[in-house]
Amino acid sequence: MGPLRVICVFLDLILVCLMFAPCGARDLDSSYVTCGSLVKLLNTRHSVRLHSHDVKYGSGSGQQSVTGVDLADDANSYWRIRGKPDKVCQRGEPIRCGQAIRITHMKTGRNLHSHHFSSPLSNHQEVSAFGENGEGDYLDVWSVQCSATYWERDDVVRFKHDATEVFLSVTGEQYGQPIRGQREVHGMPSSNQHNYWKVMEGVFIQPSSDPVRHDEL
C-alpha cells in the first residue's frame, strides 16, 4: 500500500469517527462523575458509606446528623452531585478536579454542610445536613480534590470544605442510641488516610442521554 493510500485510509477513519459518535468518547464520558449524578460515597479507610437521616444532633448545631454506615443497600446513603449556588453546572457535565460542588442528600433534600461547631464524639469539626429542598447557604460548598483533570469514578478523592478548609473524614468513633453502630463523620484540618472517598453504587447522568446505572439504585 503506497503512502497516498495510507493517508486516504487514515482520513476515512477520522471521518467515520466524527460521524459515528466520536470514536470512544462515549466510553470516556461514562468513566466520570457528572453533575446531577446520584451516588453513594465510601470512606475507603473505614469502609462506611456517607449517610444521613432525619435525626438531629443532640449537641452542637442541632442540625440533621451525617454519619457513616456499613450497609451497602441503605437508601439513606444516596447523595446528588450539584453545582454551587452561583455557578450551577450543566446536567451530565463531568466534574473537574478542584471544582466547587454541593452534595445533596436524596431523601431529605438537605446539603452536606460544615461550620465551627465541635463534633459530638471526636471534637473535630461538625458535619451536618442543612437547608430545605436543596437550598442552604455558602457553608454547603465543597471542592473535589483529585489528581486528574476530571473526577473519575474509580478514583479515590477528598472533599475539602470551601469556607473552613477542613476535609470530610471518618476516624471510627461509633454512636450509641438512636443510631447505634453508625460512625461519626466530621471535618479534619489535615489531609490523611481518613479522608479518602470513592464512588460506589449510583446513577450517572450523561449529556443528552439516559442515565448510566452502576450497580443497583
Coordinates of N, CA and C in Angstrom, one line a residue:
M1 N 0.9 -1.2 0.0 CA 0.0 0.0 0.0 C 0.9 1.2 0.0
G2 N 0.7 2.1 -1.0 CA 1.5 3.3 -1.1 C 1.2 4.4 0.0
P3 N 2.1 5.3 0.1 CA 1.9 6.4 1.2 C 0.6 7.1 1.0
L4 N 0.2 7.4 -0.3 CA -1.0 8.2 -0.5 C -2.2 7.4 -0.1
R5 N -2.2 6.1 -0.4 CA -3.3 5.2 0.0 C -3.4 5.1 1.5
V6 N -2.3 5.1 2.2 CA -2.3 5.0 3.7 C -3.0 6.3 4.3
I7 N -2.6 7.4 3.7 CA -3.2 8.7 4.1 C -4.7 8.8 3.9
C8 N -5.1 8.3 2.8 CA -6.5 8.3 2.5 C -7.3 7.4 3.4
V9 N -6.8 6.2 3.7 CA -7.4 5.3 4.7 C -7.5 6.0 6.1
F10 N -6.4 6.6 6.5 CA -6.4 7.3 7.8 C -7.4 8.4 7.8
L11 N -7.6 9.2 6.7 CA -8.6 10.3 6.7 C -10.0 9.7 6.7
D12 N -10.2 8.6 6.1 CA -11.5 7.9 6.1 C -11.9 7.5 7.5
L13 N -10.9 7.0 8.3 CA -11.1 6.6 9.7 C -11.5 7.8 10.5
I14 N -10.8 8.9 10.3 CA -11.1 10.1 11.1 C -12.6 10.5 10.8
L15 N -13.0 10.5 9.5 CA -14.3 10.9 9.1 C -15.4 10.0 9.8
V16 N -15.1 8.7 9.8 CA -16.0 7.7 10.4 C -16.2 8.1 11.9
C17 N -15.0 8.4 12.6 CA -15.1 8.8 14.0 C -15.9 10.0 14.2
L18 N -15.8 11.0 13.4 CA -16.5 12.2 13.5 C -18.0 12.0 13.3
M19 N -18.4 11.1 12.4 CA -19.8 10.8 12.1 C -20.4 9.9 13.1
F20 N -19.7 9.0 13.6 CA -20.3 8.0 14.5 C -19.8 8.0 15.9
A21 N -20.0 9.0 16.6 CA -20.0 9.0 18.0 C -18.7 8.9 18.7
P22 N -18.2 9.8 18.5 CA -16.8 10.3 18.5 C -15.7 9.3 18.9
C23 N -15.7 8.1 18.3 CA -14.6 7.2 18.5 C -14.2 7.0 19.9
G24 N -15.1 6.4 20.7 CA -14.7 6.1 22.1 C -15.0 7.2 23.1
A25 N -15.4 8.3 22.6 CA -15.7 9.4 23.6 C -16.8 9.1 24.5
R26 N -17.8 8.3 24.1 CA -18.9 7.9 25.0 C -18.4 7.1 26.1
D27 N -17.4 6.1 25.8 CA -16.8 5.3 26.9 C -16.1 6.2 27.8
L28 N -15.3 7.2 27.3 CA -14.6 8.1 28.1 C -15.5 8.9 29.0
D29 N -16.6 9.5 28.5 CA -17.5 10.2 29.3 C -18.1 9.4 30.4
S30 N -18.4 8.1 30.1 CA -19.0 7.3 31.1 C -18.1 6.9 32.3
S31 N -16.8 7.3 32.2 CA -15.9 7.0 33.3 C -15.9 8.1 34.4
Y32 N -16.6 9.2 34.2 CA -16.6 10.3 35.0 C -17.8 10.4 35.9
V33 N -17.6 11.1 37.1 CA -18.8 11.5 37.9 C -19.3 12.8 37.3
T34 N -20.5 13.0 37.1 CA -21.1 14.1 36.4 C -22.1 14.9 37.3
C35 N -22.4 16.1 36.9 CA -23.4 16.9 37.5 C -24.8 16.2 37.4
G36 N -25.5 16.2 38.5 CA -26.8 15.5 38.6 C -26.7 14.1 38.9
S37 N -25.6 13.4 38.9 CA -25.5 12.0 39.3 C -25.8 11.8 40.7
L38 N -26.4 10.6 41.0 CA -26.8 10.2 42.3 C -25.9 9.0 42.7
V39 N -25.2 9.2 43.8 CA -24.1 8.3 44.2 C -24.1 8.0 45.7
K40 N -23.5 6.8 46.0 CA -23.1 6.5 47.3 C -21.5 6.7 47.4
L41 N -21.1 7.3 48.5 CA -19.7 7.6 48.7 C -19.1 6.7 49.8
L42 N -18.1 6.0 49.6 CA -17.5 5.1 50.6 C -16.2 5.7 51.1
N43 N -16.1 5.8 52.4 CA -14.8 6.1 53.1 C -13.9 4.9 53.0
T44 N -12.8 5.0 52.3 CA -12.0 3.8 52.0 C -11.2 3.3 53.2
R45 N -10.9 4.1 54.1 CA -10.2 3.7 55.3 C -11.1 2.9 56.2
H46 N -12.3 3.3 56.4 CA -13.2 2.6 57.4 C -14.3 1.8 56.8
S47 N -14.4 1.8 55.4 CA -15.4 1.0 54.7 C -16.8 1.3 55.1
V48 N -17.1 2.6 55.3 CA -18.5 3.0 55.6 C -19.0 4.0 54.5
R49 N -20.3 4.0 54.2 CA -20.8 4.9 53.3 C -21.4 6.1 53.9
L50 N -21.2 7.3 53.3 CA -21.7 8.6 53.8 C -23.3 8.5 53.8
H51 N -23.8 8.9 55.0 CA -25.2 8.6 55.3 C -25.9 9.8 56.0
S52 N -27.2 9.9 55.8 CA -27.9 10.9 56.7 C -29.3 10.4 56.8
H53 N -30.1 11.1 57.7 CA -31.4 10.6 58.1 C -32.0 11.8 58.9
D54 N -33.3 11.8 59.1 CA -33.9 12.9 59.8 C -33.8 12.7 61.3
V55 N -32.5 12.6 61.7 CA -32.2 12.6 63.2 C -31.3 13.7 63.5
K56 N -31.6 14.6 64.4 CA -30.9 15.8 64.7 C -29.8 15.5 65.7
Y57 N -28.7 16.2 65.7 CA -27.7 16.1 66.7 C -28.2 16.6 68.0
G58 N -27.9 16.0 69.1 CA -28.3 16.4 70.4 C -27.4 17.5 71.0
S59 N -26.4 17.9 70.3 CA -25.5 18.9 70.8 C -25.0 19.7 69.6
G60 N -24.1 20.7 69.8 CA -23.6 21.4 68.6 C -24.7 22.2 67.9
S61 N -24.8 22.1 66.6 CA -25.8 22.9 65.9 C -27.2 22.4 66.0
G62 N -27.4 21.2 66.4 CA -28.7 20.6 66.4 C -29.3 20.3 65.0
Q63 N -28.5 20.4 64.0 CA -28.9 20.2 62.6 C -29.0 18.7 62.4
Q64 N -29.5 18.3 61.2 CA -29.6 16.9 60.8 C -28.2 16.2 60.8
S65 N -28.1 15.1 61.4 CA -26.8 14.4 61.6 C -26.4 13.7 60.3
V66 N -25.1 13.6 60.1 CA -24.4 12.9 59.0 C -23.5 11.9 59.6
T67 N -23.6 10.6 59.1 CA -22.9 9.5 59.7 C -22.3 8.6 58.6
G68 N -21.6 7.6 59.0 CA -21.1 6.6 58.1 C -21.7 5.2 58.5
V69 N -22.2 4.5 57.5 CA -22.8 3.2 57.8 C -22.2 2.0 57.0
D70 N -22.2 0.8 57.6 CA -21.6 -0.3 57.0 C -22.5 -0.9 55.8
L71 N -23.8 -0.7 55.9 CA -24.7 -1.4 55.0 C -24.6 -0.7 53.6
A72 N -24.5 -1.6 52.6 CA -24.4 -1.1 51.2 C -25.8 -0.7 50.6
D73 N -26.9 -1.3 51.1 CA -28.2 -1.2 50.4 C -29.1 -0.2 51.1
D74 N -28.6 0.7 52.0 CA -29.5 1.7 52.7 C -29.7 2.9 51.7
A75 N -31.0 3.1 51.5 CA -31.4 4.2 50.5 C -31.0 5.6 51.1
N76 N -30.8 5.7 52.4 CA -30.4 7.0 53.0 C -29.0 7.3 52.8
S77 N -28.3 6.5 52.0 CA -26.9 6.8 51.7 C -26.7 7.4 50.3
Y78 N -27.8 7.8 49.6 CA -27.7 8.3 48.3 C -27.6 9.9 48.4
W79 N -26.6 10.4 47.6 CA -26.4 11.9 47.5 C -26.3 12.3 46.1
R80 N -26.9 13.5 45.8 CA -26.8 14.0 44.4 C -25.7 15.1 44.3
I81 N -25.0 15.0 43.2 CA -23.9 15.9 43.0 C -24.4 17.1 42.2
R82 N -24.2 18.3 42.7 CA -24.8 19.5 42.1 C -23.7 20.6 42.1
G83 N -24.0 21.6 41.3 CA -23.1 22.8 41.3 C -23.3 23.7 42.5
K84 N -22.4 24.6 42.7 CA -22.6 25.5 43.8 C -23.6 26.6 43.4
P85 N -24.2 27.3 44.4 CA -25.3 28.2 44.1 C -25.1 29.2 43.0
D86 N -24.0 29.8 43.0 CA -23.8 30.9 42.0 C -23.2 30.4 40.7
K87 N -23.0 29.1 40.5 CA -22.4 28.6 39.3 C -22.9 27.1 39.1
V88 N -24.2 27.0 38.6 CA -24.8 25.7 38.5 C -24.2 25.0 37.3
C89 N -23.7 23.8 37.5 CA -23.1 23.0 36.4 C -24.2 22.4 35.6
Q90 N -23.9 22.2 34.3 CA -24.9 21.6 33.4 C -25.1 20.1 33.7
R91 N -26.3 19.7 33.6 CA -26.6 18.3 33.8 C -25.8 17.4 32.9
G92 N -25.1 16.4 33.5 CA -24.3 15.5 32.7 C -22.9 16.0 32.5
E93 N -22.5 17.2 32.9 CA -21.2 17.7 32.7 C -20.2 17.0 33.7
P94 N -19.0 16.5 33.2 CA -18.1 15.9 34.1 C -17.6 16.9 35.2
I95 N -17.4 16.4 36.4 CA -16.9 17.3 37.5 C -15.4 17.4 37.4
R96 N -14.9 18.6 37.4 CA -13.4 18.8 37.3 C -12.8 18.6 38.7
C97 N -11.6 18.1 38.7 CA -10.8 18.1 40.0 C -10.6 19.6 40.4
G98 N -10.9 19.9 41.7 CA -10.8 21.2 42.2 C -12.1 22.0 42.1
Q99 N -13.1 21.4 41.4 CA -14.4 22.1 41.2 C -15.2 22.2 42.5
A100 N -15.9 23.3 42.8 CA -16.7 23.5 43.9 C -18.1 22.9 43.6
I101 N -18.6 22.1 44.5 CA -19.9 21.4 44.3 C -20.7 21.5 45.6
R102 N -22.0 21.1 45.5 CA -22.8 20.8 46.6 C -23.2 19.3 46.5
I103 N -23.3 18.7 47.7 CA -23.6 17.2 47.8 C -24.9 17.1 48.6
T104 N -26.0 16.8 47.9 CA -27.4 16.9 48.5 C -27.9 15.6 48.8
H105 N -28.4 15.4 50.0 CA -29.0 14.1 50.5 C -30.3 13.9 49.7
M106 N -30.4 12.7 49.1 CA -31.6 12.4 48.3 C -32.9 12.4 49.1
K107 N -32.9 11.8 50.2 CA -34.1 11.5 50.9 C -34.7 12.8 51.6
T108 N -33.8 13.6 52.1 CA -34.3 14.8 52.9 C -34.1 16.1 52.2
G109 N -33.3 16.1 51.1 CA -33.1 17.4 50.3 C -32.2 18.4 51.0
R110 N -31.4 17.9 52.0 CA -30.5 18.8 52.7 C -29.1 18.6 52.2
N111 N -28.3 19.7 52.3 CA -26.9 19.6 51.7 C -25.9 19.3 52.8
L112 N -24.9 18.6 52.3 CA -23.7 18.3 53.2 C -23.1 19.7 53.6
H113 N -22.8 19.9 54.9 CA -22.6 21.2 55.4 C -21.6 21.1 56.6
S114 N -20.8 22.1 56.8 CA -20.0 22.1 58.0 C -19.8 23.6 58.5
H115 N -19.3 23.7 59.7 CA -19.3 25.0 60.4 C -18.5 24.8 61.7
H116 N -18.3 25.9 62.4 CA -17.4 25.9 63.6 C -18.1 25.4 64.8
F117 N -18.7 24.3 64.8 CA -19.2 23.6 65.9 C -18.3 22.3 66.1
S118 N -18.2 21.8 67.3 CA -17.4 20.6 67.6 C -18.3 19.4 67.3
S119 N -17.7 18.4 66.7 CA -18.5 17.1 66.5 C -18.6 16.4 67.9
P120 N -19.7 15.7 68.0 CA -20.1 15.1 69.4 C -19.2 14.1 70.0
L121 N -18.5 13.3 69.1 CA -17.6 12.2 69.7 C -16.1 12.5 69.7
S122 N -15.6 13.1 68.6 CA -14.2 13.3 68.5 C -13.7 14.7 68.7
N123 N -14.7 15.6 68.8 CA -14.4 17.1 68.9 C -13.6 17.6 67.7
H124 N -13.7 17.0 66.6 CA -13.3 17.6 65.4 C -14.5 18.6 64.9
Q125 N -14.4 19.0 63.7 CA -15.5 20.0 63.2 C -16.7 19.2 62.8
E126 N -17.9 19.7 63.3 CA -19.1 19.0 63.0 C -19.4 19.1 61.5
V127 N -20.0 18.0 60.9 CA -20.5 17.9 59.6 C -22.0 17.6 59.8
S128 N -22.9 18.3 59.1 CA -24.3 18.1 59.2 C -24.9 18.1 57.8
A129 N -26.3 18.0 57.8 CA -27.0 18.2 56.6 C -28.0 19.4 56.8
F130 N -28.0 20.4 55.9 CA -28.6 21.7 56.1 C -29.4 22.1 54.9
G131 N -30.4 23.0 55.2 CA -31.2 23.6 54.1 C -32.5 22.9 53.9
E132 N -33.3 23.4 52.9 CA -34.5 22.8 52.6 C -34.6 22.7 51.0
N133 N -35.1 21.6 50.6 CA -35.3 21.4 49.1 C -34.0 21.7 48.3
G134 N -32.9 21.4 48.9 CA -31.6 21.6 48.2 C -31.0 23.0 48.3
E135 N -31.6 23.9 49.0 CA -31.1 25.2 49.1 C -30.7 25.5 50.5
G136 N -29.5 25.9 50.7 CA -28.9 26.2 52.1 C -28.2 27.5 52.0
D137 N -26.9 27.4 52.3 CA -26.0 28.6 52.2 C -24.6 28.3 51.8
Y138 N -23.7 29.3 51.9 CA -22.3 29.1 51.4 C -21.6 28.0 52.1
L139 N -22.0 27.6 53.3 CA -21.3 26.6 54.1 C -21.7 25.1 53.5
D140 N -22.4 25.1 52.4 CA -22.7 23.8 51.8 C -21.8 23.5 50.7
V141 N -20.7 24.3 50.5 CA -19.9 24.1 49.3 C -18.6 23.4 49.6
W142 N -18.3 22.3 48.8 CA -17.1 21.5 49.0 C -16.4 21.4 47.7
S143 N -15.1 21.3 47.7 CA -14.3 21.1 46.5 C -13.8 19.7 46.4
V144 N -13.9 19.2 45.2 CA -13.4 17.8 44.9 C -11.9 17.8 44.7
Q145 N -11.1 17.1 45.6 CA -9.7 17.1 45.5 C -9.3 15.7 44.8
C146 N -8.8 15.8 43.6 CA -8.4 14.6 42.9 C -7.2 14.9 42.0
S147 N -6.6 13.9 41.4 CA -5.3 14.1 40.7 C -5.3 14.3 39.2
A148 N -6.4 13.9 38.6 CA -6.5 14.0 37.1 C -7.2 15.3 36.7
T149 N -7.7 15.4 35.5 CA -8.5 16.6 35.1 C -9.9 16.6 35.6
Y150 N -10.5 15.4 35.6 CA -11.9 15.2 36.0 C -12.0 14.1 37.1
W151 N -13.1 14.2 37.9 CA -13.3 13.2 38.9 C -13.7 11.9 38.2
E152 N -12.9 10.9 38.3 CA -13.1 9.6 37.7 C -13.8 8.7 38.7
R153 N -14.7 7.9 38.2 CA -15.5 7.0 39.2 C -14.6 6.0 40.0
D154 N -13.5 5.6 39.4 CA -12.7 4.6 40.1 C -11.6 5.2 41.0
D155 N -11.5 6.6 41.0 CA -10.5 7.2 41.8 C -11.0 7.4 43.2
V156 N -10.0 7.5 44.1 CA -10.2 7.9 45.5 C -10.0 9.5 45.5
V157 N -10.9 10.2 46.2 CA -10.9 11.6 46.2 C -11.0 12.1 47.6
R158 N -10.8 13.4 47.8 CA -11.1 14.1 49.1 C -12.1 15.2 48.8
F159 N -12.8 15.6 49.8 CA -13.8 16.7 49.7 C -13.3 17.7 50.8
K160 N -12.9 18.9 50.3 CA -12.5 20.0 51.1 C -13.5 21.1 51.3
H161 N -13.9 21.4 52.5 CA -14.9 22.4 52.7 C -14.4 23.8 52.4
D162 N -15.1 24.5 51.5 CA -14.5 25.7 50.9 C -14.4 26.8 52.0
A163 N -15.3 26.9 52.9 CA -15.3 28.0 53.8 C -14.3 27.8 55.0
T164 N -14.2 26.6 55.5 CA -13.4 26.4 56.7 C -12.1 25.5 56.4
E165 N -12.0 25.0 55.2 CA -10.8 24.2 54.7 C -10.6 22.9 55.4
V166 N -11.6 22.3 56.0 CA -11.4 21.0 56.6 C -11.8 19.9 55.5
F167 N -11.3 18.7 55.8 CA -11.6 17.6 54.9 C -12.7 16.7 55.5
L168 N -13.6 16.2 54.6 CA -14.6 15.3 55.1 C -14.0 14.0 55.5
S169 N -14.2 13.6 56.8 CA -13.4 12.5 57.3 C -14.2 11.6 58.2
V170 N -13.7 10.4 58.4 CA -14.2 9.4 59.4 C -13.0 8.9 60.1
T171 N -13.0 8.8 61.5 CA -11.9 8.2 62.2 C -12.3 7.0 63.1
G172 N -13.6 6.6 62.9 CA -14.0 5.3 63.5 C -14.9 5.4 64.8
E173 N -15.1 6.6 65.4 CA -15.9 6.7 66.6 C -17.4 6.3 66.2
Q174 N -18.0 5.5 67.2 CA -19.3 5.0 66.9 C -20.3 5.6 67.9
Y175 N -21.5 5.8 67.3 CA -22.6 6.3 68.1 C -23.3 5.2 68.9
G176 N -24.0 5.6 70.0 CA -25.0 4.8 70.7 C -26.4 5.1 70.1
Q177 N -27.4 4.8 70.9 CA -28.8 5.1 70.5 C -29.0 6.6 70.2
P178 N -29.8 7.0 69.3 CA -30.7 6.1 68.5 C -30.1 5.6 67.2
I179 N -28.8 5.8 67.0 CA -28.1 5.4 65.7 C -26.9 4.6 66.0
R180 N -27.2 3.6 66.9 CA -26.1 2.7 67.4 C -25.3 2.1 66.2
G181 N -24.0 2.1 66.4 CA -23.1 1.5 65.4 C -22.7 2.3 64.2
Q182 N -23.4 3.4 64.0 CA -23.1 4.3 62.9 C -21.8 5.1 63.3
R183 N -21.0 5.5 62.3 CA -19.7 6.2 62.6 C -19.9 7.7 62.5
E184 N -19.1 8.4 63.3 CA -19.2 9.8 63.2 C -18.4 10.3 61.9
V185 N -19.0 11.2 61.2 CA -18.4 11.9 60.1 C -18.1 13.3 60.5
H186 N -16.9 13.8 60.3 CA -16.6 15.2 60.7 C -15.6 15.8 59.8
G187 N -15.1 17.0 60.1 CA -14.1 17.7 59.3 C -12.8 17.7 60.0
M188 N -11.7 17.4 59.3 CA -10.4 17.4 59.9 C -9.5 18.4 59.1
P189 N -8.6 19.1 59.8 CA -7.8 20.2 59.1 C -6.7 19.7 58.2
S190 N -6.4 18.4 58.3 CA -5.3 17.9 57.5 C -5.7 16.8 56.6
S191 N -5.1 16.7 55.5 CA -5.3 15.6 54.6 C -4.6 14.3 55.0
N192 N -5.3 13.2 55.1 CA -4.7 12.0 55.6 C -5.6 10.8 55.1
Q193 N -5.2 9.6 55.6 CA -5.9 8.4 55.1 C -7.4 8.3 55.6
H194 N -7.8 9.1 56.5 CA -9.2 9.1 57.0 C -10.1 9.9 56.1
N195 N -9.6 10.6 55.2 CA -10.5 11.5 54.3 C -10.5 11.1 52.8
Y196 N -10.2 9.8 52.5 CA -10.3 9.4 51.2 C -11.7 8.8 50.9
W197 N -12.3 9.1 49.8 CA -13.7 8.6 49.5 C -13.7 8.1 48.0
K198 N -14.6 7.1 47.8 CA -14.7 6.5 46.5 C -16.2 6.4 46.1
V199 N -16.5 6.6 44.9 CA -17.9 6.4 44.4 C -18.2 4.9 44.3
M200 N -19.3 4.5 44.9 CA -19.7 3.1 44.8 C -21.0 3.0 43.9
E201 N -22.1 2.6 44.5 CA -23.4 2.5 43.7 C -23.9 3.9 43.2
G202 N -24.6 3.9 42.1 CA -25.2 5.1 41.7 C -25.8 5.1 40.3
V203 N -26.4 6.3 40.0 CA -26.9 6.5 38.6 C -26.2 7.7 38.1
F204 N -25.5 7.6 37.0 CA -24.6 8.6 36.5 C -25.3 9.2 35.3
I205 N -25.4 10.6 35.3 CA -26.1 11.3 34.2 C -25.0 11.6 33.2
Q206 N -25.4 11.4 31.9 CA -24.6 11.8 30.8 C -25.3 12.9 29.9
P207 N -24.5 13.7 29.2 CA -25.1 14.7 28.4 C -26.0 14.2 27.3
S208 N -27.3 14.7 27.3 CA -28.2 14.3 26.2 C -28.3 12.8 26.0
S209 N -28.4 12.1 27.1 CA -28.5 10.6 27.1 C -29.2 10.1 28.3
D210 N -29.5 8.9 28.3 CA -30.2 8.3 29.5 C -29.1 8.1 30.6
P211 N -29.5 8.1 31.9 CA -28.6 7.8 33.0 C -27.9 6.5 32.8
V212 N -26.7 6.4 33.2 CA -26.0 5.1 33.3 C -26.0 4.6 34.7
R213 N -26.5 3.4 34.8 CA -26.5 2.8 36.2 C -25.2 2.1 36.5
H214 N -24.8 2.2 37.8 CA -23.7 1.5 38.3 C -24.1 0.7 39.5
D215 N -24.3 -0.6 39.4 CA -25.0 -1.5 40.4 C -26.4 -1.0 40.5
E216 N -27.0 -1.3 41.6 CA -28.5 -1.1 41.7 C -28.7 0.2 42.5
L217 N -29.8 1.0 42.1 CA -30.2 2.2 42.8 C -31.2 1.7 43.9

